[in-house]
Tab-separated table of C-alpha atoms in Angstrom:
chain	number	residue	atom	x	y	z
A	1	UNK	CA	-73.273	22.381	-70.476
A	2	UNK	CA	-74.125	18.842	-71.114
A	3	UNK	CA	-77.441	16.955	-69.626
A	4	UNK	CA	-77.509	14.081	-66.842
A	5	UNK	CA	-78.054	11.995	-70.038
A	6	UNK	CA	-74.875	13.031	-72.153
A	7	UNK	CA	-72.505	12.621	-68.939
A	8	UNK	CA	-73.980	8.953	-68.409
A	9	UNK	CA	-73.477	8.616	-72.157
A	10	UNK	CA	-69.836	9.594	-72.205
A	11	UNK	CA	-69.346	7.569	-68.754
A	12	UNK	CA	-70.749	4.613	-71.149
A	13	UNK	CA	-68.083	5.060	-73.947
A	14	UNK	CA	-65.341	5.301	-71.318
A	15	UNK	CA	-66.503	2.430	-69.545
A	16	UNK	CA	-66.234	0.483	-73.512
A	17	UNK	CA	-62.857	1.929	-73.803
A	18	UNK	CA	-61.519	0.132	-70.209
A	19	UNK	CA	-62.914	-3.092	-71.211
A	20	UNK	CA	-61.587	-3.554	-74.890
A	21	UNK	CA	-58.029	-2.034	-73.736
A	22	UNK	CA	-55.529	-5.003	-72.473
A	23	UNK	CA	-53.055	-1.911	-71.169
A	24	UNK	CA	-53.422	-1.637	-67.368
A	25	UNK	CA	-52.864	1.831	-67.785
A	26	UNK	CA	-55.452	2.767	-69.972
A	27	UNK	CA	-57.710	0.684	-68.398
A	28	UNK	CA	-57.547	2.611	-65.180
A	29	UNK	CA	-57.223	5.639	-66.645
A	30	UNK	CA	-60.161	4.976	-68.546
A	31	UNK	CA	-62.420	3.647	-65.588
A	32	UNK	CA	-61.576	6.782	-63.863
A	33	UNK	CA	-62.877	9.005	-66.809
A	34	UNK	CA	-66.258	7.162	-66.594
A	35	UNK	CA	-66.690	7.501	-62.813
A	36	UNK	CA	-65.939	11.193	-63.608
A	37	UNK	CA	-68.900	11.586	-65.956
A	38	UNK	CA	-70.399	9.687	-63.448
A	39	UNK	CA	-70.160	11.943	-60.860
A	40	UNK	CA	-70.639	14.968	-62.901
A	41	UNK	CA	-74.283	13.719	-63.934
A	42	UNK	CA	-75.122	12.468	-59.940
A	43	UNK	CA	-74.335	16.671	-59.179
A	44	UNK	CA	-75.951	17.669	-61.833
A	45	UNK	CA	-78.702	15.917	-61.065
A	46	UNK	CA	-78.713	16.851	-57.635
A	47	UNK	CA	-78.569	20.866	-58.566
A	48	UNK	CA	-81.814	20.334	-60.856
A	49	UNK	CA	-83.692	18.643	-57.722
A	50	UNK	CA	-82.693	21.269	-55.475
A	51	UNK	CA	-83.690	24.174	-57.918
A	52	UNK	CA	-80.390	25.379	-58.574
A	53	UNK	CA	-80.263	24.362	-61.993
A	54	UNK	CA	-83.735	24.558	-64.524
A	55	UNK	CA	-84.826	20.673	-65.634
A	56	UNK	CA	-83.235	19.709	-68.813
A	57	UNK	CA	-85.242	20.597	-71.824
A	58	UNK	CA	-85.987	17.614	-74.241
A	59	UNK	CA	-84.747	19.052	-77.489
């Protein structure tokens, strides 16, 4: 399972990929892959501050 950090971090790369692409479907398709990761690291989040998920360990 990846950390709040490596979602954000893939969301980052995807959000690279959009802006260098001139294809309109790439672009979107690309933007939606970030907000994705995006969400996947707010819900992860979430389940850590809740306590249904043990804080990330640094590694």
């Amino acid at each position: 399972m990846r950390s709040v950090a490596e979602y954000l971090e893939k969301a980052a790369e995807f959000d690279e990929l959009a802006r260098s692409t001139s294809e309109p479907t790439l672009k979107e398709r690309y933007a939606d892959v970030a907000e994705s990761y995006r969400l996947l690291a707010i819900v992860r989040q979430r389940l850590i501050e809740t306590g249904a998920l043990k804080p990330e360990q640094p590694p």
